[in-house]
Short mmCIF file of C-alpha atoms in Angstrom, two decimals:
data_model
loop_
_atom_site.label_atom_id
_atom_site.label_comp_id
_atom_site.label_asym_id
_atom_site.label_seq_id
_atom_site.Cartn_x
_atom_site.Cartn_y
_atom_site.Cartn_z
CA MET A 1 36.18 -58.66 24.31
CA ALA A 2 37.28 -56.40 27.09
CA THR A 3 38.68 -53.03 26.29
CA LYS A 4 40.74 -51.04 28.62
CA SER A 5 39.51 -47.57 29.01
CA LYS A 6 42.01 -44.78 29.35
CA PRO A 7 41.33 -42.13 31.86
CA ALA A 8 40.25 -38.89 30.21
CA SER A 9 43.07 -36.40 30.12
CA SER A 10 42.37 -33.19 31.86
CA SER A 11 43.83 -29.83 30.97
CA SER A 12 44.99 -29.34 34.53
CA SER A 13 47.42 -32.22 34.49
CA PRO A 14 50.92 -31.45 35.74
CA ASN A 15 52.52 -31.92 32.31
CA SER A 16 50.22 -29.47 30.49
CA THR A 17 50.66 -26.83 33.23
CA SER A 18 54.43 -26.99 33.01
CA ARG A 19 54.21 -26.78 29.21
CA LYS A 20 51.97 -23.70 29.41
CA THR A 21 54.27 -22.08 31.97
CA SER A 22 57.40 -22.74 29.94
CA TRP A 23 55.70 -21.59 26.74
CA SER A 24 54.55 -18.29 28.30
CA PHE A 25 57.99 -17.82 29.91
CA PHE A 26 59.71 -18.15 26.53
CA THR A 27 57.17 -15.84 24.90
CA VAL A 28 57.82 -13.13 27.49
CA LEU A 29 61.56 -13.69 27.26
CA LEU A 30 61.47 -13.42 23.46
CA THR A 31 59.26 -10.32 23.61
CA VAL A 32 61.65 -8.57 25.98
CA LEU A 33 64.92 -9.63 24.36
CA SER A 34 63.94 -9.05 20.73
CA PRO A 35 63.94 -5.24 20.88
CA VAL A 36 67.18 -5.26 22.86
CA LEU A 37 68.88 -7.44 20.28
CA VAL A 38 67.57 -5.36 17.38
CA ALA A 39 68.70 -2.12 19.06
CA THR A 40 72.14 -3.62 19.69
CA LEU A 41 72.50 -4.59 16.04
CA VAL A 42 71.39 -1.17 14.82
CA CYS A 43 73.82 0.61 17.13
CA GLN A 44 76.63 -1.68 16.01
CA LEU A 45 75.97 -0.84 12.37
CA ASP A 46 75.98 2.92 12.95
CA PRO A 47 79.34 3.91 14.46
CA PHE A 48 79.40 6.75 16.96
CA GLU A 49 82.35 9.04 16.52
CA PRO A 50 82.62 12.04 18.85
CA ALA A 51 83.51 15.41 17.36
CA HIS A 52 87.00 16.68 18.02
CA PHE A 53 87.28 19.58 20.47
CA PRO A 54 88.66 22.66 18.72
CA ILE A 55 91.97 23.43 20.40
CA HIS A 56 91.89 27.07 19.30
CA GLU A 57 88.97 27.62 21.70
CA LEU A 58 91.30 27.02 24.63
CA THR A 59 93.90 29.57 23.47
CA GLN A 60 91.53 32.55 23.10
CA PRO A 61 90.75 34.73 26.11
CA PRO A 62 87.19 34.29 27.39
CA LEU A 63 84.58 36.82 26.30
CA LYS A 64 83.56 39.33 28.93
CA ALA A 65 79.90 40.15 29.40
CA LEU A 66 78.93 43.60 30.54
CA LYS A 67 77.61 43.67 34.07
CA LYS A 68 75.68 46.85 33.47
CA ASN A 69 74.13 48.28 30.32
CA ASP A 70 73.92 52.03 30.77
CA HIS A 71 71.95 52.50 27.56
CA MET A 72 69.23 49.95 28.21
CA LEU A 73 66.74 52.31 29.85
CA GLN A 74 67.83 55.40 27.95
CA GLY A 75 64.75 57.38 26.93
CA SER A 76 62.38 55.41 29.17
CA GLU A 77 60.02 57.03 31.65
CA LEU A 78 58.64 55.77 34.98
CA VAL A 79 54.93 55.00 34.78
CA GLY A 80 52.85 55.03 37.95
CA PHE A 81 55.81 55.80 40.21
CA LYS A 82 54.86 55.23 43.88
CA GLN A 83 51.31 54.28 42.80
CA LEU A 84 52.03 50.71 41.69
CA ILE A 85 53.22 48.54 44.58
CA GLY A 86 55.28 45.60 43.34
CA PRO A 87 53.86 45.28 39.84
CA GLU A 88 54.22 41.67 38.68
CA ASP A 89 52.84 41.45 35.13
CA ILE A 90 51.12 43.58 32.51
CA ALA A 91 48.51 43.08 29.82
CA TYR A 92 48.05 45.76 27.17
CA ASP A 93 44.64 46.29 25.59
CA SER A 94 45.44 47.85 22.22
CA ASN A 95 41.77 48.67 21.51
CA SER A 96 41.40 50.98 24.50
CA GLY A 97 45.09 51.83 25.04
CA VAL A 98 44.91 50.66 28.65
CA ILE A 99 47.57 48.70 30.56
CA TYR A 100 46.41 46.30 33.27
CA THR A 101 48.97 45.36 35.90
CA SER A 102 48.86 43.01 38.87
CA CYS A 103 50.31 44.34 42.11
CA ALA A 104 51.62 42.80 45.33
CA ASP A 105 48.79 44.29 47.41
CA GLY A 106 46.18 42.18 45.57
CA TRP A 107 44.95 44.89 43.26
CA VAL A 108 44.78 44.67 39.50
CA LYS A 109 45.26 48.26 38.44
CA ARG A 110 44.22 49.94 35.22
CA VAL A 111 46.77 52.42 33.84
CA THR A 112 45.74 54.88 31.16
CA ILE A 113 48.69 56.62 29.53
CA ASN A 114 47.95 59.90 27.80
CA ASP A 115 50.35 62.03 25.76
CA SER A 116 52.85 62.29 28.59
CA VAL A 117 53.66 60.12 31.58
CA SER A 118 52.76 62.96 33.93
CA ASP A 119 49.16 62.71 32.66
CA THR A 120 49.00 58.98 33.44
CA ILE A 121 45.92 57.82 35.33
CA VAL A 122 46.38 54.85 37.69
CA GLU A 123 43.17 53.46 39.16
CA ASN A 124 42.44 50.50 41.40
CA TRP A 125 40.41 48.32 39.08
CA VAL A 126 39.71 45.12 41.05
CA ASN A 127 41.07 43.48 44.19
CA THR A 128 41.35 39.70 43.79
CA GLY A 129 41.68 39.13 47.53
CA GLY A 130 44.79 37.08 46.81
CA ARG A 131 48.11 37.59 45.06
CA PRO A 132 47.72 38.23 41.32
CA LEU A 133 50.87 37.08 39.54
CA GLY A 134 50.07 36.98 35.84
CA LEU A 135 47.70 38.69 33.43
CA ALA A 136 46.54 37.95 29.91
CA LEU A 137 43.86 39.23 27.58
CA GLY A 138 41.40 36.62 26.33
CA HIS A 139 39.79 36.34 22.89
CA ASP A 140 37.07 38.86 23.75
CA ASN A 141 39.57 41.22 25.48
CA GLU A 142 38.54 39.98 28.91
CA VAL A 143 41.29 40.08 31.51
CA ILE A 144 42.42 36.69 32.82
CA VAL A 145 44.31 36.78 36.12
CA ALA A 146 46.55 34.03 37.50
CA ASP A 147 46.26 34.40 41.27
CA ALA A 148 48.59 32.51 43.60
CA TYR A 149 45.81 31.76 46.09
CA LYS A 150 42.62 31.71 44.04
CA GLY A 151 43.76 30.21 40.71
CA LEU A 152 42.67 31.52 37.31
CA LEU A 153 40.13 34.32 37.42
CA LYS A 154 38.25 35.82 34.49
CA ASP A 155 36.94 39.35 34.72
CA LYS A 156 33.32 40.20 35.26
CA TRP A 157 34.27 43.74 36.23
CA ARG A 158 34.75 45.20 32.76
CA GLY A 159 33.57 48.73 32.58
#
């Protein structure tokens, strides 16, 4: 008795490839459309109603802001006048009572304020060789300088 042998089916036949392609296409399509459909249904269930604009706000005259506050600096004193060139930022060390300030000339200056401003001592503390913009005190009261050209610098000059 003769039996006809069927050719072995391979997984790379044209029919199986088209089935895999269509199956993956529908999976991607379903994955993308499902969240969109769910979001659409949720937004449909929760109506959006804008708040009404209060008409009385249009009838009142606008508030006027003061252009100059004459009392803002009342009682203040100038510290380091003509000794600090373009001070940018300060850091106050409460333990020693010293103010550190970064200046436009590249110096971080140490300012010691005594009982009066006339007794203030301004000393050149360290020159970063760049443009110090910001100052902060670290956890161990070390001065951290943000320099425009050199980046973040941590003091080794404490003394």
